[in-house]
Amino acid sequence: MFNEISSKVSFPGMEEEVIKLWEELGTFKKSLEIRKNSKEFVFYDGPPFATGLPHYGHLLAGTIKDIIPRYQAMRGHYVSRRFGWDCHGLPIEALAQEALGLAGAPAIQEAGVDVFNEQCRSMVTKYVEEWEKTVTRMGRWVDFENDYKTMDTPFMETIWWVFSQLWKQDRIYKAHRIMPYSWKLNTPLSNFEAGRNYQDVQDPAITVRVKLLDFEFENASALIWTTTPWTLPSNLAICAGPDIDYVAIKDKETHQIFVLAQARLSAYYKKEEEYEILKSYKGSELKGLKYEPIFDFFADNENSFQILNDDFVSTEDGTGIVHMAPAYGEDDYRICREVDIPLVDPLDEDCVFTAAVPDYAGQFCKDADKAIIKALKHGGKLIHQSTIQHSYPFCERTDTPLIYRAIDAWYVKVEDLRERMLKNNEGVHWTPDYVGEKRFANWLADAKDWNISRNRFWGSCIPVWVNVDDKDDMICIDSIEKLEELSGQKVEDLHKHFVDEILIEKDGKTYKRTPEVLDCWFESGSMPYAQNHYPFENKEHFEANFPADFIAEGLDQTRGWFYTLMVLSTALFDKPAFKNVVVNGMVLAEDGLKMSKRLKNYPDPTLVINKYGADALRLYMIYSPVVRAESLRLSEDGVKNSLRHLILPWWNAYSFFITYANIDGWTPEQSVPERDNLMDRWIQSSLARLEQQVTDAMDRYDLQAAVRPFVAFIEDLTNWYIRRSRRRFWKTEDDTDKVQAYSTLYEALLGLTKIAAPFTPFISETIYQNLKTDDMPESVHLCDFPTAADAKRDEVLEGQMAMVMSAVEQGRTLRAEYKLKNRQPLAKMHVVCDDEKLLANIQALESLISDELNVRAVEFGTDSSELATIQAKPNFKQLGPKLGPLMKKAVPLINSLTDEQIASISAGETVAVELEGKTIKLTDADIEIVRNPKEGMAVSAEGALVVGLDTQLNDDLISEGLAREFVNKVQNLRKEMDLEITQRIHIAFSSDESIELAVASHRNYIEGETLALSCEKAANGGEKITEIDLNGHACAVSITAAVE
RNA sequence: GGGCGUGUAGCUCAGUUGGUUAGAGCGCAUCCCUGAUAAGGAUGAGGUCACAGGUUCGACUCCUGUCACGCCCA
């Protein structure tokens, strides 16, 4: 006996039960144990920040990360799945700052880095519990016990090793990065921090001339514009936009010659009469022109004082020519670096001018503006002066304006790795392919050196100790052991507040650690090595199992994790870090906007799971283009649909099986291997096709394509196999056919649980648990994935069934058209197909057709001329290339071929037609035959098949129709009365003569169908009389349960 | 501004190497079936395949440009 199924199933409740079962049995662990000696399928999990609750994006990626490993495990691989946590970086620092009430970096330093970092450490695990709960509830199997955290000491030690490998390759270098700097607190801030305190301020806006040297006009000057006069002493270049139009003009009043953007002329001259245009230039033509330094403090600086070109220049304000002080502007720094202009930074840590600029030494930079403007005026270089009001970032703590300036930063040289990375990327299989071939490859081809240092606190430390007296003398530490050896101290924690205290004394010199921490992307990119504490431990195992077979993340990781993995694996091993990657798109709210807590434009994930179940949500997400990097508008209705469309019919099929198997006492032990019935062989073939299609798609990592065939199979199983086979299960005698039917349905349902297990792990498990026998694995997830499909595939039978289904469908359409309800039997139908072989195939399944359409006889024939006319249509694919330009004119000619001509063509002869003086020989392949139903007959035609329905009714047919109607109403009554399916009844009725006659002549049929022991006429009926309508005949019925 | 992608029915999506009637589900309307029942089936209405050019006998499909949206970058 199978367990009875409650008629009121709650899928979410069922899923909770399954989670309990897995916990009791330790199923996940067992699934690993049984594959312990198998080939590994290596999966890397990208670590999320646990600074908030998981959202749909996580659930989606998590589902993909569950399905592939489950599938591969069932395919016989050992798939370890370690969860990872990204513990460092700004998200967690922001939480800690909030908790401690610290406004920014300076406040943290004031409070103590140790206090702050320990606060971070204590908060990292704040959401871990919630994450575990949600991930588990989604049915994802992942190892939380054996997880890795980027803040674990072994993980951090490997980070040092990775860094040291790059160091040895001479790949690490120090340069600058332009950052917002608080001069009051002597510290750089992150861009994020700088963005939080903008204020409106007034600044000077001055236009200055710089004298051009060796220009075609003598005494000509380029005009530049700036709102930071204090940066002018550090001016090293000026920049024009290559595509911007510039003009040399003569000022008619002063007779000076100026060069500026044509589009900016009107900002300087009210009338055109005030100047004379001498010549026009493209910015690119000005490139390379030299000019006289504005101040002479750095006049000897290499490569300086020339006009450069860059696209960032605009003509929205200023003169269209931009002054460049590489130490004080991001664009300035980038553009000057490209042409090897060394930066000069004459400000000390308080942003006060140093002796490098003697004229202003000792003045705070912004305070020097006035003196600088004065000097320019004196030198005749100031052309125009005004003030400008704009929004400018201020330090949060001190409310002083931030200064953008060059800060020491550490870089990894990446640009020389481009080609090797591109080559390694060719070995990666991307889903979808364009993300790898275009998007990622383009990004690699243009990779820039990677800034890996952060002026922050909670992170892996840059393991470089610098000689306090000579900043070029550095030691890179590659392990705890080495640091202990050099420092003579025990080292247990590698966080900043510990290692900054450690000094190294060597050869009489003192070394102190450089203060920066590493970008947390450096840590996630090192995850393949660091999670294994490589090379300090697990050396052989790691080397044998690198790179990973599979990773999966969102499209936004192109420049994130995918990239950092590739940079580090290429630098360290000259390999990609992963062989297959599935890229998912973004999950949007139903309105197409980003999900927003504020707008509340999406349903809470927990509520959705508790309403429809995790299986439904999984299916919904996976059966969508979001698994191919396109975005998904998540809708609750969509989740509901996947439940109604796939899970419910599946459950109903299963429930049908259990109900009747239990009634008949059928058990799997009674299973037989023979299949005499074509329906049985057909559903077997259908299941085999499902196996093949799912396997193909999964091996390509195409999840959406893997789900699609389930829809067709569920359709086949429920709406054809079971629908057409029901009577085989209802038969009272226990004959061979019934046993074969049970065996087939049992196998189909069992097979389906295995194929669906990776996708819908819960319902698969629930059904499997009830179907399995003692000699089978205790969980569906411990089974092998079925792959022996080929043997059971019968494509001929599949095609045959498709024809039958088409005939039935046409019959149904005709019934609808002629308003003949299906309960009304018809005398006969015609099925005509001029291909005898096809016809014979259909004929073999005659009973299916007659049964389904409720016709007493089916007449098969090959001559369709009585039912339909034939017409030829051109086969464009065949004729197009042959006829070329004549094609259009051939169409009417072919459409009007006579029946005789068509007949001889299809008999294999060639028919010649004349077209514009040319003779065209038409063969069988050149035309397609279309059959058009004749007017006034109940005929339908589809492809080679013509179906006709005899719509004539006689008394006999009408009487049987009434009997069927009677049965239907009684069955509905049974259902209303909540009778057991097997409950016997007595029927009493009273009605007119035609009903009495119909009941009398179909008594056996009625009693058999309704399980009635008697069906008698009663003067006033019995108790509980129900009035029913039988095709217009009033009837009073009452049914009573029989006492056994 | 650049790279990549997307744009097909009211909504969510299919659409094979270009081939002439562009499909499915949901929703809507009408009907049918029902002891698998939180069901199921059929029919119908609903499309200038984002727009504009081009290539071709033939374009949803290939090419060019434009627009809108998304991701990443600047």
PDB file of C-alpha atoms in Angstrom, chain A residues 868-956:
ATOM      1  CA  ALA A 868     -12.113  18.064 -49.568  1.00  0.00           C
ATOM      2  CA  THR A 869     -10.702  19.755 -52.607  1.00  0.00           C
ATOM      3  CA  ILE A 870      -6.979  19.854 -53.184  1.00  0.00           C
ATOM      4  CA  GLN A 871      -4.827  22.736 -54.208  1.00  0.00           C
ATOM      5  CA  ALA A 872      -1.145  23.118 -54.884  1.00  0.00           C
ATOM      6  CA  LYS A 873       0.934  25.726 -53.100  1.00  0.00           C
ATOM      7  CA  PRO A 874       4.491  26.551 -54.089  1.00  0.00           C
ATOM      8  CA  ASN A 875       7.291  25.286 -51.885  1.00  0.00           C
ATOM      9  CA  PHE A 876       9.157  28.554 -51.628  1.00  0.00           C
ATOM     10  CA  LYS A 877      12.247  27.129 -50.033  1.00  0.00           C
ATOM     11  CA  GLN A 878      12.647  24.713 -52.915  1.00  0.00           C
ATOM     12  CA  LEU A 879      11.550  26.897 -55.809  1.00  0.00           C
ATOM     13  CA  GLY A 880      12.962  30.241 -54.661  1.00  0.00           C
ATOM     14  CA  PRO A 881      16.607  29.540 -55.424  1.00  0.00           C
ATOM     15  CA  LYS A 882      15.612  27.828 -58.652  1.00  0.00           C
ATOM     16  CA  LEU A 883      13.366  30.535 -60.095  1.00  0.00           C
ATOM     17  CA  GLY A 884      14.883  33.664 -58.600  1.00  0.00           C
ATOM     18  CA  PRO A 885      13.114  36.767 -59.937  1.00  0.00           C
ATOM     19  CA  LEU A 886      10.433  34.639 -61.613  1.00  0.00           C
ATOM     20  CA  MET A 887       9.273  33.336 -58.278  1.00  0.00           C
ATOM     21  CA  LYS A 888       6.578  35.952 -57.749  1.00  0.00           C
ATOM     22  CA  LYS A 889       4.993  35.284 -61.098  1.00  0.00           C
ATOM     23  CA  ALA A 890       5.044  31.523 -60.597  1.00  0.00           C
ATOM     24  CA  VAL A 891       2.836  31.723 -57.511  1.00  0.00           C
ATOM     25  CA  PRO A 892      -0.565  32.234 -59.212  1.00  0.00           C
ATOM     26  CA  LEU A 893       0.370  29.656 -61.807  1.00  0.00           C
ATOM     27  CA  ILE A 894       1.028  26.991 -59.219  1.00  0.00           C
ATOM     28  CA  ASN A 895      -1.990  27.949 -57.133  1.00  0.00           C
ATOM     29  CA  SER A 896      -4.192  27.252 -60.140  1.00  0.00           C
ATOM     30  CA  LEU A 897      -2.827  23.835 -61.108  1.00  0.00           C
ATOM     31  CA  THR A 898      -5.653  21.419 -61.863  1.00  0.00           C
ATOM     32  CA  ASP A 899      -6.448  18.357 -59.795  1.00  0.00           C
ATOM     33  CA  GLU A 900      -5.128  16.169 -62.574  1.00  0.00           C
ATOM     34  CA  GLN A 901      -1.835  18.032 -62.718  1.00  0.00           C
ATOM     35  CA  ILE A 902      -1.453  17.829 -58.954  1.00  0.00           C
ATOM     36  CA  ALA A 903      -2.240  14.144 -59.025  1.00  0.00           C
ATOM     37  CA  SER A 904       0.381  13.398 -61.645  1.00  0.00           C
ATOM     38  CA  ILE A 905       2.997  15.472 -59.812  1.00  0.00           C
ATOM     39  CA  SER A 906       2.387  13.668 -56.562  1.00  0.00           C
ATOM     40  CA  ALA A 907       2.469  10.393 -58.468  1.00  0.00           C
ATOM     41  CA  GLY A 908       6.082  11.223 -59.255  1.00  0.00           C
ATOM     42  CA  GLU A 909       5.766  12.690 -62.741  1.00  0.00           C
ATOM     43  CA  THR A 910       6.980  16.105 -63.839  1.00  0.00           C
ATOM     44  CA  VAL A 911       4.580  18.706 -65.102  1.00  0.00           C
ATOM     45  CA  ALA A 912       5.841  21.514 -67.279  1.00  0.00           C
ATOM     46  CA  VAL A 913       4.364  25.011 -67.133  1.00  0.00           C
ATOM     47  CA  GLU A 914       5.136  28.036 -69.265  1.00  0.00           C
ATOM     48  CA  LEU A 915       6.273  31.212 -67.603  1.00  0.00           C
ATOM     49  CA  GLU A 916       7.395  34.254 -69.636  1.00  0.00           C
ATOM     50  CA  GLY A 917       8.571  32.053 -72.415  1.00  0.00           C
ATOM     51  CA  LYS A 918      10.430  29.735 -70.122  1.00  0.00           C
ATOM     52  CA  THR A 919       9.451  26.176 -69.380  1.00  0.00           C
ATOM     53  CA  ILE A 920       9.448  25.202 -65.747  1.00  0.00           C
ATOM     54  CA  LYS A 921       9.366  21.564 -64.772  1.00  0.00           C
ATOM     55  CA  LEU A 922       7.540  21.033 -61.504  1.00  0.00           C
ATOM     56  CA  THR A 923       8.289  17.989 -59.433  1.00  0.00           C
ATOM     57  CA  ASP A 924       6.869  16.540 -56.249  1.00  0.00           C
ATOM     58  CA  ALA A 925       9.297  18.510 -54.111  1.00  0.00           C
ATOM     59  CA  ASP A 926       8.334  21.839 -55.685  1.00  0.00           C
ATOM     60  CA  ILE A 927       4.789  21.930 -54.419  1.00  0.00           C
ATOM     61  CA  GLU A 928       2.877  21.358 -51.234  1.00  0.00           C
ATOM     62  CA  ILE A 929      -0.641  20.021 -51.349  1.00  0.00           C
ATOM     63  CA  VAL A 930      -3.259  21.828 -49.305  1.00  0.00           C
ATOM     64  CA  ARG A 931      -6.649  20.295 -48.628  1.00  0.00           C
ATOM     65  CA  ASN A 932      -9.645  22.578 -48.255  1.00  0.00           C
ATOM     66  CA  PRO A 933     -12.770  21.166 -46.642  1.00  0.00           C
ATOM     67  CA  LYS A 934     -15.772  21.141 -48.935  1.00  0.00           C
ATOM     68  CA  GLU A 935     -18.485  23.633 -48.101  1.00  0.00           C
ATOM     69  CA  GLY A 936     -21.504  22.431 -46.151  1.00  0.00           C
ATOM     70  CA  MET A 937     -19.857  19.357 -44.634  1.00  0.00           C
ATOM     71  CA  ALA A 938     -18.403  18.772 -41.194  1.00  0.00           C
ATOM     72  CA  VAL A 939     -14.885  18.421 -42.449  1.00  0.00           C
ATOM     73  CA  SER A 940     -11.545  19.660 -41.249  1.00  0.00           C
ATOM     74  CA  ALA A 941      -8.134  19.322 -42.885  1.00  0.00           C
ATOM     75  CA  GLU A 942      -4.683  19.679 -41.407  1.00  0.00           C
ATOM     76  CA  GLY A 943      -1.602  18.655 -43.349  1.00  0.00           C
ATOM     77  CA  ALA A 944      -2.078  15.254 -44.925  1.00  0.00           C
ATOM     78  CA  LEU A 945      -5.046  14.450 -42.713  1.00  0.00           C
ATOM     79  CA  VAL A 946      -8.711  15.067 -43.527  1.00  0.00           C
ATOM     80  CA  VAL A 947     -11.324  14.412 -40.885  1.00  0.00           C
ATOM     81  CA  GLY A 948     -15.083  14.288 -41.485  1.00  0.00           C
ATOM     82  CA  LEU A 949     -17.852  13.990 -38.937  1.00  0.00           C
ATOM     83  CA  ASP A 950     -21.295  12.445 -39.513  1.00  0.00           C
ATOM     84  CA  THR A 951     -23.565  14.906 -37.755  1.00  0.00           C
ATOM     85  CA  GLN A 952     -26.831  12.987 -38.322  1.00  0.00           C
ATOM     86  CA  LEU A 953     -28.611  11.864 -35.160  1.00  0.00           C
ATOM     87  CA  ASN A 954     -31.179   9.066 -34.872  1.00  0.00           C
ATOM     88  CA  ASP A 955     -33.337   7.895 -31.948  1.00  0.00           C
ATOM     89  CA  ASP A 956     -30.782   5.348 -30.903  1.00  0.00           C
TER      90      ASP A 956
END
